[in-house]
Amino acid sequence: MPTDPTTLLTVLDLIGVFVFGLSGGTLAVRRRLDIFGVMVLSLAAALAGGVFRDLLIGAVPPASLHDDRYLLAALAAGLAAFFLHPQINRLGKPVMVLDAAGLGLFAVAGCGKALAYGLTPLPAALLGVLTACGGGVMRDLLVAEVPRVLREEIYAMAALLGTLVVIAGHALGLPPVPVAVAGALAVFALRVVSVLRGWSAPRAPGS
Amino acid sequence: MPTDPTTLLTVLDLIGVFVFGLSGGTLAVRRRLDIFGVMVLSLAAALAGGVFRDLLIGAVPPASLHDDRYLLAALAAGLAAFFLHPQINRLGKPVMVLDAAGLGLFAVAGCGKALAYGLTPLPAALLGVLTACGGGVMRDLLVAEVPRVLREEIYAMAALLGTLVVIAGHALGLPPVPVAVAGALAVFALRVVSVLRGWSAPRAPGS
Amino acid sequence: MPTDPTTLLTVLDLIGVFVFGLSGGTLAVRRRLDIFGVMVLSLAAALAGGVFRDLLIGAVPPASLHDDRYLLAALAAGLAAFFLHPQINRLGKPVMVLDAAGLGLFAVAGCGKALAYGLTPLPAALLGVLTACGGGVMRDLLVAEVPRVLREEIYAMAALLGTLVVIAGHALGLPPVPVAVAGALAVFALRVVSVLRGWSAPRAPGS
């Protein structure tokens, strides 16, 4: 059990990568892709959001190409999806809860990194949302489907809430770690409650 | 009414961003995306072309993450599309005319920026076309459709014409501002005439 | 007939670009895209893999924007596809063989460049596969189809084999040129044999 906060954060981050990777791998299995397609969708779902953020802020090579643990976590998720997809699909609720945790961590970390690279609040908030949701968008595009995050549910909205917490804390000069924890918890809570209650983001009037 | 040419150019550029954003937002409403999907398609249609260009020439963070007015113009277009889509859809011709103006500005500005970063004429022309058309490609891919610009109409061709004007002017050592104006007007004229006349780019013989 | 190895490598590389471009251009003709769509799919299929690799390792502008011959080879492939698609489609086997050669060259060159930029073996192998397969993925996404390389056949697997040869040679301190040749030949052989025998990559059990 890690006690040092950096180690704890890395462990949480790797869990987020793994769970996002599962969402890619299991979708690939459902769409009858081969083993390579399963691994690619796991990598894309787990890492594309952070890769897009890093390309946009000029942090190249992206973080996930610097530290093999991120690639290995995503590839492990792909293998798990390939061999254990019936079991994973049956685990609906725990996977959703872990996914919500990953969403919170990625949104907060993405926004924080953008601020650290000198971006102003509006683009930093967008990059936080991109970090959290970009992998899911890429995952769905690779199977030629309209990304789920653009169509339904409170998912990106929850990520946006977390980035607003980070930006408010930054503007008020509050210490970053507790602010990040509060932001990630806000994302997590909004996401989980919205799934349990069946909330959706609104559609255009008359659409 | 701005009199200084830089201000005028910025105003025109922001109008281009807004109108391109409308094309993304109204498509998102037609495809029944939620409010988040509408905002993402507005941002993508308005800004992705310039973002791709800036990533490829190494100008990171991209211009649209430096100046909040670009993000705000794209987000305003998304909100307008969300709440006013029936009215916007009825405005077919004025929107097409503004879109043609945006096409001209983006093609000329994209090509000029690529030349300023030291690229040779052929890649600079391609980056001008990418700046002008990349947002529309991204917009259509996000709703899992074959990009319209690849299928029909004189759209990319018009953008290409503008980049050729810029490159010819550059090669002849002509002053850049009048050349850019001429290039943008050439794009605008070819695009508007081609819509009014119903011209299309050719398909492969026997396809 | 070039005798100097660098010239020979460039000639092989340009042949690879041309053949990959043909795969894009002929798909575009089959999907009834216009001339602009045909050129875009040729460029994407030929060059997107290398462009993605260069963006990820920070080698901007990408190599194909530095040397007009790459753009010209891809555009020539587009024109050939536009005017000669019935003849090209009839040439099934020679095109497959050249494509397999391109696959080997791109995988090996992509992995080698990633190692030269200081990446560790795991991300370097992935970037080699991305270089070889990214263009085909982009080509298929642009016509809103699930990329073929994610669905069937031994294609990415063959590219991966080549990157493993390069990485093993690098780890053992062997001279890079013969290692690269061996890697490219391994890709080529596995790809050609797998097509002739009708081998496919496995799907998930029970999918």
Coordinates of C-alpha atoms in Angstrom, one line a residue:
Chain A
M1 CA 0.0 0.0 0.0
P2 CA 1.8 3.2 -1.1
T3 CA 2.0 6.0 1.5
D4 CA 4.0 8.6 -0.4
P5 CA 1.5 10.8 -2.3
T6 CA 3.3 10.7 -5.6
T7 CA 3.3 6.9 -5.6
L8 CA -0.3 6.9 -4.7
L9 CA -1.1 9.3 -7.6
T10 CA 0.9 7.1 -10.0
V11 CA -1.0 4.0 -8.8
L12 CA -4.3 5.8 -9.3
D13 CA -3.3 7.1 -12.7
L14 CA -2.3 3.6 -13.8
I15 CA -5.6 2.2 -12.6
G16 CA -7.3 4.9 -14.7
V17 CA -5.2 3.9 -17.7
F18 CA -6.1 0.3 -17.2
V19 CA -9.8 0.9 -16.9
F20 CA -10.0 3.2 -19.9
G21 CA -8.0 0.6 -21.8
L22 CA -10.7 -2.0 -20.8
S23 CA -13.3 0.2 -22.4
G24 CA -11.4 0.2 -25.6
G25 CA -10.5 -3.5 -25.6
T26 CA -14.0 -4.7 -24.8
L27 CA -15.5 -2.4 -27.5
A28 CA -13.0 -3.9 -30.0
V29 CA -14.0 -7.4 -29.0
R30 CA -17.7 -6.6 -29.5
R31 CA -17.0 -5.2 -32.9
R32 CA -15.1 -8.4 -33.8
L33 CA -11.7 -6.8 -34.3
D34 CA -8.6 -9.1 -34.2
I35 CA -6.0 -9.2 -31.5
F36 CA -4.2 -6.2 -33.0
G37 CA -7.4 -4.2 -33.2
V38 CA -8.1 -5.0 -29.5
M39 CA -4.7 -3.8 -28.5
V40 CA -4.9 -0.6 -30.6
L41 CA -8.3 0.3 -29.1
S42 CA -7.0 -0.3 -25.6
L43 CA -4.0 2.0 -26.3
A44 CA -6.2 4.6 -27.9
A45 CA -8.9 4.7 -25.2
A46 CA -6.3 4.7 -22.4
L47 CA -3.7 7.1 -23.8
A48 CA -5.0 9.2 -26.7
G49 CA -6.5 12.0 -24.5
G50 CA -3.1 12.6 -22.8
V51 CA -1.3 12.3 -26.1
F52 CA -3.5 15.0 -27.7
R53 CA -3.0 17.3 -24.7
D54 CA 0.8 16.8 -24.8
L55 CA 1.0 17.4 -28.5
L56 CA -1.0 20.6 -28.1
I57 CA 1.1 22.0 -25.3
G58 CA 4.4 20.9 -26.9
A59 CA 5.3 18.3 -24.3
V60 CA 6.8 15.8 -26.7
P61 CA 7.4 12.9 -26.7
P62 CA 4.1 12.5 -24.7
A63 CA 4.3 11.3 -21.1
S64 CA 3.0 7.9 -22.0
L65 CA 6.0 7.3 -24.4
H66 CA 8.4 8.1 -21.5
D67 CA 7.2 5.7 -18.9
D68 CA 6.7 2.1 -20.0
R69 CA 4.2 1.5 -17.2
Y70 CA 1.5 3.5 -19.0
L71 CA 1.9 1.5 -22.2
L72 CA 2.1 -1.8 -20.2
A73 CA -1.1 -0.9 -18.3
A74 CA -2.9 -0.2 -21.5
L75 CA -1.6 -3.4 -23.2
A76 CA -2.6 -5.4 -20.1
A77 CA -6.1 -4.0 -20.4
G78 CA -6.2 -5.1 -24.0
L79 CA -5.1 -8.7 -23.1
A80 CA -7.6 -8.8 -20.3
A81 CA -10.4 -7.7 -22.7
F82 CA -9.3 -10.2 -25.3
F83 CA -9.4 -13.2 -23.0
L84 CA -11.8 -12.1 -20.3
H85 CA -14.4 -10.0 -22.1
P86 CA -17.5 -12.0 -20.9
Q87 CA -16.4 -11.6 -17.3
I88 CA -15.6 -7.9 -17.7
N89 CA -18.9 -7.2 -19.4
R90 CA -20.7 -8.8 -16.4
L91 CA -18.8 -6.4 -14.0
G92 CA -20.9 -3.4 -15.3
K93 CA -21.0 -1.4 -12.1
P94 CA -17.5 -1.7 -10.7
V95 CA -16.0 -0.9 -14.1
M96 CA -18.3 2.2 -14.3
V97 CA -17.1 3.3 -10.9
L98 CA -13.4 2.9 -11.8
D99 CA -14.0 4.6 -15.1
A100 CA -15.5 7.6 -13.2
A101 CA -12.4 7.7 -11.0
G102 CA -10.2 7.7 -14.1
L103 CA -12.3 10.5 -15.6
G104 CA -11.8 12.6 -12.5
L105 CA -8.1 12.0 -12.4
F106 CA -7.5 12.6 -16.1
A107 CA -9.5 15.8 -16.1
V108 CA -7.8 17.3 -13.2
A109 CA -4.3 16.2 -14.2
G110 CA -4.8 17.4 -17.8
C111 CA -6.0 20.8 -16.7
G112 CA -3.2 21.1 -14.1
K113 CA -0.6 20.2 -16.7
A114 CA -2.0 22.8 -19.2
L115 CA -1.8 25.5 -16.5
A116 CA 1.7 24.4 -15.6
Y117 CA 2.7 25.0 -19.3
G118 CA 1.4 28.5 -19.0
L119 CA -2.0 28.2 -20.7
T120 CA -4.8 30.5 -19.6
P121 CA -7.9 29.1 -17.8
L122 CA -10.2 28.7 -20.8
P123 CA -7.8 26.6 -23.0
A124 CA -6.6 24.8 -19.8
A125 CA -10.2 23.7 -19.0
L126 CA -10.7 22.5 -22.6
L127 CA -7.5 20.5 -22.4
G128 CA -8.6 18.9 -19.2
V129 CA -11.8 17.8 -20.8
L130 CA -9.8 16.7 -23.9
T131 CA -7.4 14.6 -21.7
A132 CA -10.4 12.9 -20.0
C133 CA -12.6 12.4 -23.0
G134 CA -10.2 12.3 -26.0
G135 CA -9.4 8.6 -25.5
G136 CA -13.1 7.7 -25.6
V137 CA -13.6 9.8 -28.7
M138 CA -10.6 8.1 -30.5
R139 CA -11.8 4.7 -29.4
D140 CA -15.2 5.2 -31.0
L141 CA -13.9 6.8 -34.2
L142 CA -11.6 3.8 -34.8
V143 CA -14.7 1.6 -35.1
A144 CA -16.4 4.2 -37.3
E145 CA -19.0 5.2 -34.7
V146 CA -20.2 8.6 -33.5
P147 CA -18.4 9.1 -30.2
R148 CA -20.7 8.2 -27.3
V149 CA -19.5 11.2 -25.3
L150 CA -20.9 13.5 -28.0
R151 CA -24.3 11.9 -27.9
E152 CA -25.5 11.2 -24.4
E153 CA -25.0 11.1 -20.6
I154 CA -23.2 13.3 -18.2
Y155 CA -19.6 12.5 -19.0
A156 CA -17.8 15.4 -20.5
M157 CA -19.8 17.7 -18.3
A158 CA -18.5 15.9 -15.2
A159 CA -14.9 16.3 -16.5
L160 CA -15.6 20.0 -17.1
L161 CA -16.8 20.4 -13.5
G162 CA -13.4 19.1 -12.3
T163 CA -11.5 21.5 -14.5
L164 CA -13.5 24.4 -13.1
V165 CA -12.6 23.4 -9.6
V166 CA -8.9 23.3 -10.6
I167 CA -9.1 26.6 -12.3
A168 CA -10.9 28.3 -9.4
G169 CA -8.3 26.9 -7.0
H170 CA -5.5 28.1 -9.2
A171 CA -7.1 31.6 -9.4
L172 CA -7.5 31.8 -5.7
G173 CA -3.9 30.6 -5.0
L174 CA -5.0 27.6 -3.1
P175 CA -2.6 24.7 -2.6
P176 CA -2.8 22.4 -5.7
V177 CA -3.0 18.9 -4.2
P178 CA -6.1 19.4 -2.1
V179 CA -7.7 21.3 -5.0
A180 CA -6.9 18.5 -7.4
V181 CA -8.4 15.9 -5.0
A182 CA -11.6 18.0 -4.6
G183 CA -11.8 18.4 -8.4
A184 CA -11.4 14.7 -9.0
L185 CA -14.0 13.9 -6.3
A186 CA -16.5 16.3 -7.9
V187 CA -16.1 14.6 -11.3
F188 CA -16.4 11.2 -9.7
A189 CA -19.5 12.1 -7.7
L190 CA -21.3 13.8 -10.6
R191 CA -20.5 11.0 -13.0
V192 CA -21.6 8.2 -10.6
V193 CA -24.8 10.0 -9.5
S194 CA -25.7 10.8 -13.2
V195 CA -25.3 7.1 -14.2
L196 CA -27.4 5.9 -11.2
R197 CA -30.1 8.5 -11.9
G198 CA -30.0 8.1 -15.7
W199 CA -29.3 11.8 -16.3
S200 CA -28.4 13.0 -19.8
A201 CA -27.0 16.2 -21.2
P202 CA -29.6 18.2 -23.0
R203 CA -30.2 18.2 -26.7
A204 CA -31.0 21.2 -28.8
P205 CA -34.7 22.3 -28.5
G206 CA -36.6 20.9 -31.4
S207 CA -33.8 18.8 -32.7
Chain B
M1 CA -15.6 49.9 -37.5
P2 CA -11.9 49.0 -37.4
T3 CA -9.6 51.1 -39.5
D4 CA -6.2 49.6 -38.6
P5 CA -5.5 46.6 -41.0
T6 CA -4.4 44.2 -38.2
T7 CA -7.7 44.8 -36.4
L8 CA -9.7 44.4 -39.5
L9 CA -7.9 41.1 -40.3
T10 CA -8.6 39.9 -36.8
V11 CA -12.2 40.8 -37.1
L12 CA -12.5 39.0 -40.4
D13 CA -10.7 36.0 -38.9
L14 CA -13.0 35.8 -36.0
I15 CA -16.0 36.0 -38.4
G16 CA -14.5 33.1 -40.3
V17 CA -14.1 31.1 -37.0
F18 CA -17.7 31.9 -36.0
V19 CA -19.1 30.8 -39.4
F20 CA -17.1 27.6 -39.6
G21 CA -18.2 27.0 -36.0
L22 CA -21.8 27.3 -37.1
S23 CA -21.3 24.7 -39.8
G24 CA -20.1 22.3 -37.0
G25 CA -22.8 23.2 -34.5
T26 CA -25.7 22.9 -36.9
L27 CA -24.5 19.6 -38.2
A28 CA -24.3 18.4 -34.6
V29 CA -27.8 19.5 -33.9
R30 CA -29.0 17.7 -37.1
R31 CA -27.3 14.5 -35.9
R32 CA -29.0 14.9 -32.5
L33 CA -25.8 15.3 -30.5
D34 CA -26.1 16.7 -27.0
I35 CA -24.9 20.2 -25.9
F36 CA -21.4 18.9 -25.4
G37 CA -21.3 17.3 -28.9
V38 CA -22.6 20.6 -30.4
M39 CA -19.8 22.6 -28.7
V40 CA -17.1 20.0 -29.7
L41 CA -18.3 20.1 -33.4
S42 CA -18.2 23.9 -33.4
L43 CA -14.7 23.9 -31.9
A44 CA -13.5 21.2 -34.4
A45 CA -15.0 22.8 -37.5
A46 CA -13.8 26.3 -36.5
L47 CA -10.3 25.5 -35.2
A48 CA -9.0 22.1 -36.2
G49 CA -7.6 23.2 -39.5
G50 CA -5.4 25.8 -37.9
V51 CA -4.5 23.4 -35.1
F52 CA -3.3 20.7 -37.6
R53 CA -1.2 23.3 -39.4
D54 CA 0.4 24.6 -36.2
L55 CA 1.2 21.1 -35.0
L56 CA 2.8 20.3 -38.4
I57 CA 5.0 23.4 -38.5
G58 CA 5.9 23.2 -34.8
A59 CA 4.0 26.4 -33.7
V60 CA 2.8 25.0 -30.3
P61 CA 0.6 25.7 -28.5
P62 CA -1.5 26.5 -31.5
A63 CA -2.6 30.0 -32.1
S64 CA -6.2 29.3 -31.0
L65 CA -5.0 28.2 -27.6
H66 CA -3.2 31.6 -27.2
D67 CA -6.0 34.0 -27.8
D68 CA -9.3 33.3 -26.0
R69 CA -11.2 35.2 -28.6
Y70 CA -10.9 32.3 -31.0
L71 CA -12.2 29.8 -28.5
L72 CA -15.0 32.2 -27.5
A73 CA -16.0 32.8 -31.1
A74 CA -16.2 29.0 -31.7
L75 CA -18.1 28.4 -28.5
A76 CA -20.5 31.3 -29.3
A77 CA -21.1 29.6 -32.7
G78 CA -21.9 26.4 -30.8
L79 CA -24.4 28.1 -28.5
A80 CA -26.0 29.9 -31.5
A81 CA -26.4 26.6 -33.3
F82 CA -27.8 25.0 -30.2
F83 CA -30.5 27.6 -29.6
L84 CA -31.1 29.1 -33.1
H85 CA -30.5 26.2 -35.5
P86 CA -33.9 26.6 -37.3
Q87 CA -33.2 30.2 -38.0
I88 CA -29.6 29.5 -39.1
N89 CA -30.6 26.7 -41.4
R90 CA -33.1 29.1 -43.1
L91 CA -30.2 31.6 -43.8
G92 CA -28.7 29.3 -46.4
K93 CA -27.2 31.8 -48.8
P94 CA -25.7 34.4 -46.3
V95 CA -24.1 31.5 -44.3
M96 CA -22.6 30.1 -47.6
V97 CA -21.2 33.6 -48.5
L98 CA -19.6 34.0 -45.1
D99 CA -18.3 30.5 -45.2
A100 CA -16.7 31.3 -48.6
A101 CA -15.0 34.3 -47.0
G102 CA -13.7 32.2 -44.2
L103 CA -12.4 29.7 -46.7
G104 CA -10.4 32.3 -48.5
L105 CA -9.0 33.9 -45.3
F106 CA -8.0 30.5 -43.8
A107 CA -6.4 29.2 -47.0
V108 CA -4.3 32.4 -47.5
A109 CA -3.4 32.8 -43.9
G110 CA -2.5 29.1 -43.5
C111 CA -0.2 29.2 -46.6
G112 CA 1.4 32.4 -45.6
K113 CA 2.2 31.1 -42.1
A114 CA 3.7 27.9 -43.5
L115 CA 5.9 30.0 -45.8
A116 CA 6.9 32.2 -42.8
Y117 CA 8.0 29.1 -41.0
G118 CA 10.3 28.3 -43.9
L119 CA 8.4 25.6 -45.7
T120 CA 8.8 25.4 -49.5
P121 CA 5.9 26.1 -51.8
L122 CA 4.4 22.7 -52.3
P123 CA 4.0 21.8 -48.6
A124 CA 3.0 25.4 -47.9
A125 CA 0.1 25.1 -50.4
L126 CA -1.0 21.8 -48.9
L127 CA -0.9 23.4 -45.4
G128 CA -3.0 26.3 -46.7
V129 CA -5.6 23.8 -48.0
L130 CA -5.4 21.9 -44.7
T131 CA -6.0 25.0 -42.7
A132 CA -9.1 25.9 -44.8
C133 CA -10.5 22.4 -45.1
G134 CA -9.2 20.5 -42.1
G135 CA -11.9 21.7 -39.7
G136 CA -14.7 20.6 -42.1
V137 CA -13.0 17.2 -42.4
M138 CA -12.8 16.8 -38.6
R139 CA -16.4 17.9 -38.2
D140 CA -17.7 15.3 -40.5
L141 CA -15.4 12.5 -39.1
L142 CA -16.7 13.2 -35.6
V143 CA -20.2 12.2 -36.8
A144 CA -18.8 9.2 -38.7
E145 CA -19.5 10.5 -42.2
V146 CA -17.2 10.7 -45.2
P147 CA -16.1 14.3 -45.3
R148 CA -18.1 16.4 -47.7
V149 CA -15.1 18.1 -49.0
L150 CA -13.7 14.8 -50.3
R151 CA -16.9 14.0 -52.2
E152 CA -18.3 17.0 -54.0
E153 CA -18.3 20.6 -54.9
I154 CA -15.6 23.1 -55.6
Y155 CA -14.4 23.7 -52.1
A156 CA -10.8 22.5 -51.6
M157 CA -10.1 23.5 -55.2
A158 CA -11.0 27.1 -54.3
A159 CA -8.8 27.0 -51.3
L160 CA -6.0 25.6 -53.5
L161 CA -6.4 28.5 -55.9
G162 CA -5.8 31.0 -53.1
T163 CA -2.7 29.2 -52.0
L164 CA -1.4 29.3 -55.5
V165 CA -1.9 33.1 -55.6
V166 CA 0.0 33.5 -52.4
I167 CA 2.9 31.3 -53.6
A168 CA 3.1 33.1 -56.9
G169 CA 3.2 36.4 -55.1
H170 CA 5.9 35.1 -52.7
A171 CA 8.0 33.8 -55.6
L172 CA 7.7 37.1 -57.5
G173 CA 8.6 39.1 -54.3
L174 CA 5.3 41.0 -54.3
P175 CA 4.1 42.7 -51.1
P176 CA 2.3 40.1 -49.0
V177 CA -0.8 42.1 -47.9
P178 CA -2.2 42.8 -51.4
V179 CA -1.3 39.3 -52.6
A180 CA -3.2 37.8 -49.6
V181 CA -6.2 40.0 -50.4
A182 CA -6.1 38.9 -54.0
G183 CA -5.8 35.3 -53.0
A184 CA -8.6 35.4 -50.6
L185 CA -10.8 37.2 -53.1
A186 CA -10.0 34.5 -55.7
V187 CA -11.1 31.8 -53.3
F188 CA -14.2 33.6 -52.4
A189 CA -15.2 34.3 -56.0
L190 CA -14.5 30.7 -57.2
R191 CA -16.4 29.2 -54.3
V192 CA -19.5 31.5 -54.6
V193 CA -19.7 31.1 -58.4
S194 CA -19.3 27.4 -58.1
V195 CA -22.2 27.1 -55.7
L196 CA -24.4 29.4 -57.7
R197 CA -23.6 27.4 -60.9
G198 CA -23.7 24.0 -59.2
W199 CA -20.2 23.1 -60.3
S200 CA -18.5 19.9 -58.9
A201 CA -15.0 18.6 -58.9
P202 CA -14.6 15.7 -61.3
R203 CA -14.8 12.1 -60.4
A204 CA -12.5 9.4 -61.8
P205 CA -13.5 8.3 -65.3
G206 CA -15.6 5.1 -65.0
S207 CA -15.8 5.2 -61.2
Chain C
M1 CA 20.4 1.9 -61.0
P2 CA 21.6 3.5 -57.8
T3 CA 24.7 1.9 -56.2
D4 CA 25.2 4.2 -53.2
P5 CA 23.1 2.7 -50.3
T6 CA 21.5 6.0 -49.2
T7 CA 20.2 6.6 -52.8
L8 CA 19.0 3.0 -52.9
L9 CA 17.2 3.4 -49.6
T10 CA 15.6 6.7 -50.8
V11 CA 14.4 5.0 -54.0
L12 CA 12.9 2.1 -52.0
D13 CA 11.3 4.6 -49.6
L14 CA 9.7 6.5 -52.5
I15 CA 8.4 3.3 -54.0
G16 CA 6.9 2.5 -50.6
V17 CA 5.2 5.9 -50.5
F18 CA 3.9 5.5 -54.1
V19 CA 2.4 2.1 -53.4
F20 CA 0.8 3.1 -50.2
G21 CA -0.5 6.1 -52.0
L22 CA -2.0 3.8 -54.6
S23 CA -3.9 2.0 -51.9
G24 CA -5.4 5.3 -50.8
G25 CA -6.2 6.6 -54.2
T26 CA -7.8 3.4 -55.5
L27 CA -10.0 3.2 -52.3
A28 CA -11.1 6.8 -52.9
V29 CA -12.1 6.0 -56.5
R30 CA -14.0 2.9 -55.3
R31 CA -15.9 5.1 -52.8
R32 CA -16.6 7.6 -55.6
L33 CA -14.7 10.5 -54.1
D34 CA -13.8 13.4 -56.3
I35 CA -10.3 14.3 -57.6
F36 CA -9.5 16.2 -54.3
G37 CA -10.7 13.2 -52.2
V38 CA -8.5 10.9 -54.3
M39 CA -5.4 13.1 -53.7
V40 CA -6.2 13.4 -50.0
L41 CA -6.5 9.7 -49.5
S42 CA -3.3 9.1 -51.4
L43 CA -1.5 11.6 -49.3
A44 CA -3.0 10.2 -46.1
A45 CA -2.3 6.5 -46.9
A46 CA 1.3 7.3 -48.0
L47 CA 2.4 9.8 -45.4
A48 CA 0.2 9.9 -42.3
G49 CA 2.1 7.1 -40.5
G50 CA 5.4 8.9 -40.8
V51 CA 3.7 12.2 -39.9
F52 CA 2.2 10.8 -36.7
R53 CA 5.5 9.3 -35.7
D54 CA 7.3 12.6 -36.3
L55 CA 4.7 14.6 -34.3
L56 CA 5.0 12.1 -31.4
I57 CA 8.8 12.3 -31.3
G58 CA 9.0 16.0 -31.9
A59 CA 10.6 15.9 -35.3
V60 CA 8.6 18.8 -36.8
P61 CA 8.0 19.7 -39.5
P62 CA 7.7 16.1 -40.4
A63 CA 10.1 14.6 -42.9
S64 CA 7.6 14.5 -45.7
L65 CA 7.1 18.3 -45.6
H66 CA 10.9 18.8 -45.9
D67 CA 11.5 16.8 -49.1
D68 CA 9.1 17.5 -52.0
R69 CA 9.8 14.1 -53.5
Y70 CA 7.6 12.4 -50.9
L71 CA 4.7 14.7 -51.5
L72 CA 5.2 14.3 -55.3
A73 CA 5.3 10.5 -55.1
A74 CA 2.1 10.5 -53.1
L75 CA 0.4 12.9 -55.5
A76 CA 1.6 10.9 -58.5
A77 CA 0.0 7.8 -56.9
G78 CA -3.2 9.8 -56.6
L79 CA -3.2 10.8 -60.2
A80 CA -2.3 7.2 -61.3
A81 CA -5.3 5.9 -59.2
F82 CA -7.6 8.6 -60.7
F83 CA -6.8 7.8 -64.3
L84 CA -5.7 4.2 -64.2
H85 CA -7.7 2.5 -61.4
P86 CA -9.1 -0.3 -63.6
Q87 CA -5.5 -1.3 -64.6
I88 CA -4.2 -1.0 -61.0
N89 CA -7.0 -3.0 -59.6
R90 CA -6.2 -5.8 -62.1
L91 CA -2.6 -5.8 -60.8
G92 CA -3.6 -7.4 -57.5
K93 CA -0.5 -9.5 -56.8
P94 CA 2.3 -7.1 -57.8
V95 CA 0.7 -4.3 -55.8
M96 CA 0.4 -6.6 -52.8
V97 CA 4.1 -7.5 -53.1
L98 CA 5.2 -3.9 -53.3
D99 CA 2.9 -3.0 -50.4
A100 CA 4.6 -5.7 -48.3
A101 CA 7.9 -4.2 -49.2
G102 CA 6.7 -0.7 -48.2
L103 CA 5.4 -2.2 -44.9
G104 CA 8.8 -3.6 -44.1
L105 CA 10.6 -0.4 -44.9
F106 CA 8.3 1.8 -43.0
A107 CA 8.2 -0.4 -39.9
V108 CA 12.0 -0.6 -39.7
A109 CA 12.6 3.0 -40.5
G110 CA 10.0 4.2 -38.1
C111 CA 11.4 2.1 -35.2
G112 CA 14.9 3.1 -36.0
K113 CA 14.1 6.8 -36.0
A114 CA 12.3 6.5 -32.7
L115 CA 15.3 4.8 -31.2
A116 CA 17.5 7.5 -32.7
Y117 CA 15.4 10.1 -30.9
G118 CA 16.1 8.4 -27.6
L119 CA 12.9 6.4 -27.1
T120 CA 13.1 3.1 -25.2
P121 CA 12.3 -0.2 -27.0
L122 CA 8.6 -0.6 -26.2
P123 CA 7.5 2.9 -27.5
A124 CA 9.9 2.6 -30.4
A125 CA 8.3 -0.7 -31.5
L126 CA 4.9 0.9 -31.2
L127 CA 6.0 3.8 -33.3
G128 CA 7.5 1.5 -35.9
V129 CA 4.1 -0.2 -36.2
L130 CA 2.4 3.2 -36.2
T131 CA 4.7 4.4 -39.1
A132 CA 3.8 1.3 -41.1
C133 CA 0.1 1.1 -40.4
G134 CA -1.0 4.6 -39.5
G135 CA -1.4 5.6 -43.1
G136 CA -3.8 2.7 -43.8
V137 CA -5.8 3.5 -40.6
M138 CA -6.1 7.2 -41.7
R139 CA -7.1 6.2 -45.2
D140 CA -9.9 4.0 -44.0
L141 CA -11.2 6.5 -41.3
L142 CA -11.4 9.2 -44.0
V143 CA -14.1 7.0 -45.8
A144 CA -15.8 6.3 -42.5
E145 CA -14.8 2.6 -42.4
V146 CA -13.3 0.5 -39.6
P147 CA -9.7 0.3 -40.5
R148 CA -8.9 -3.0 -42.2
V149 CA -5.7 -3.4 -40.3
L150 CA -7.7 -3.7 -37.1
R151 CA -10.0 -6.4 -38.4
E152 CA -8.1 -9.0 -40.3
E153 CA -5.0 -10.4 -41.9
I154 CA -1.4 -10.5 -40.7
Y155 CA -0.4 -6.9 -41.5
A156 CA 0.4 -5.1 -38.2
M157 CA 1.8 -8.3 -36.8
A158 CA 4.3 -8.4 -39.7
A159 CA 5.2 -4.8 -39.0
L160 CA 5.7 -5.7 -35.3
L161 CA 8.0 -8.5 -36.2
G162 CA 10.2 -6.1 -38.1
T163 CA 10.4 -3.7 -35.2
L164 CA 11.4 -6.6 -32.9
V165 CA 14.3 -7.5 -35.2
V166 CA 15.4 -3.8 -35.1
I167 CA 15.1 -3.7 -31.3
A168 CA 17.0 -6.9 -30.8
G169 CA 19.8 -5.8 -33.1
H170 CA 19.9 -2.4 -31.2
A171 CA 20.1 -4.2 -27.8
L172 CA 22.9 -6.5 -29.0
G173 CA 24.9 -3.6 -30.5
L174 CA 24.8 -5.0 -34.1
P175 CA 25.4 -2.7 -37.0
P176 CA 22.1 -1.0 -37.9
V177 CA 22.1 -1.4 -41.7
P178 CA 22.1 -5.2 -41.9
V179 CA 19.7 -5.4 -39.0
A180 CA 17.3 -3.0 -40.8
V181 CA 17.6 -5.1 -44.0
A182 CA 16.9 -8.3 -42.0
G183 CA 13.9 -6.7 -40.2
A184 CA 12.4 -5.4 -43.5
L185 CA 12.9 -8.8 -45.1
A186 CA 11.2 -10.5 -42.2
V187 CA 8.2 -8.2 -42.5
F188 CA 8.0 -8.7 -46.2
A189 CA 8.3 -12.5 -46.0
L190 CA 5.7 -12.8 -43.2
R191 CA 3.3 -10.5 -45.0
V192 CA 3.6 -12.2 -48.4
V193 CA 3.3 -15.7 -47.0
S194 CA 0.3 -14.8 -44.9
V195 CA -1.5 -13.4 -47.9
L196 CA -0.7 -16.5 -50.0
R197 CA -1.8 -18.8 -47.2
G198 CA -4.8 -16.7 -46.2
W199 CA -3.6 -16.4 -42.6
S200 CA -5.5 -14.1 -40.2
A201 CA -4.8 -12.6 -36.8
P202 CA -6.9 -14.3 -34.1
R203 CA -10.1 -12.9 -32.8
A204 CA -11.1 -13.0 -29.1
P205 CA -12.4 -16.4 -28.0
G206 CA -16.2 -16.4 -28.2
S207 CA -16.4 -13.0 -29.8

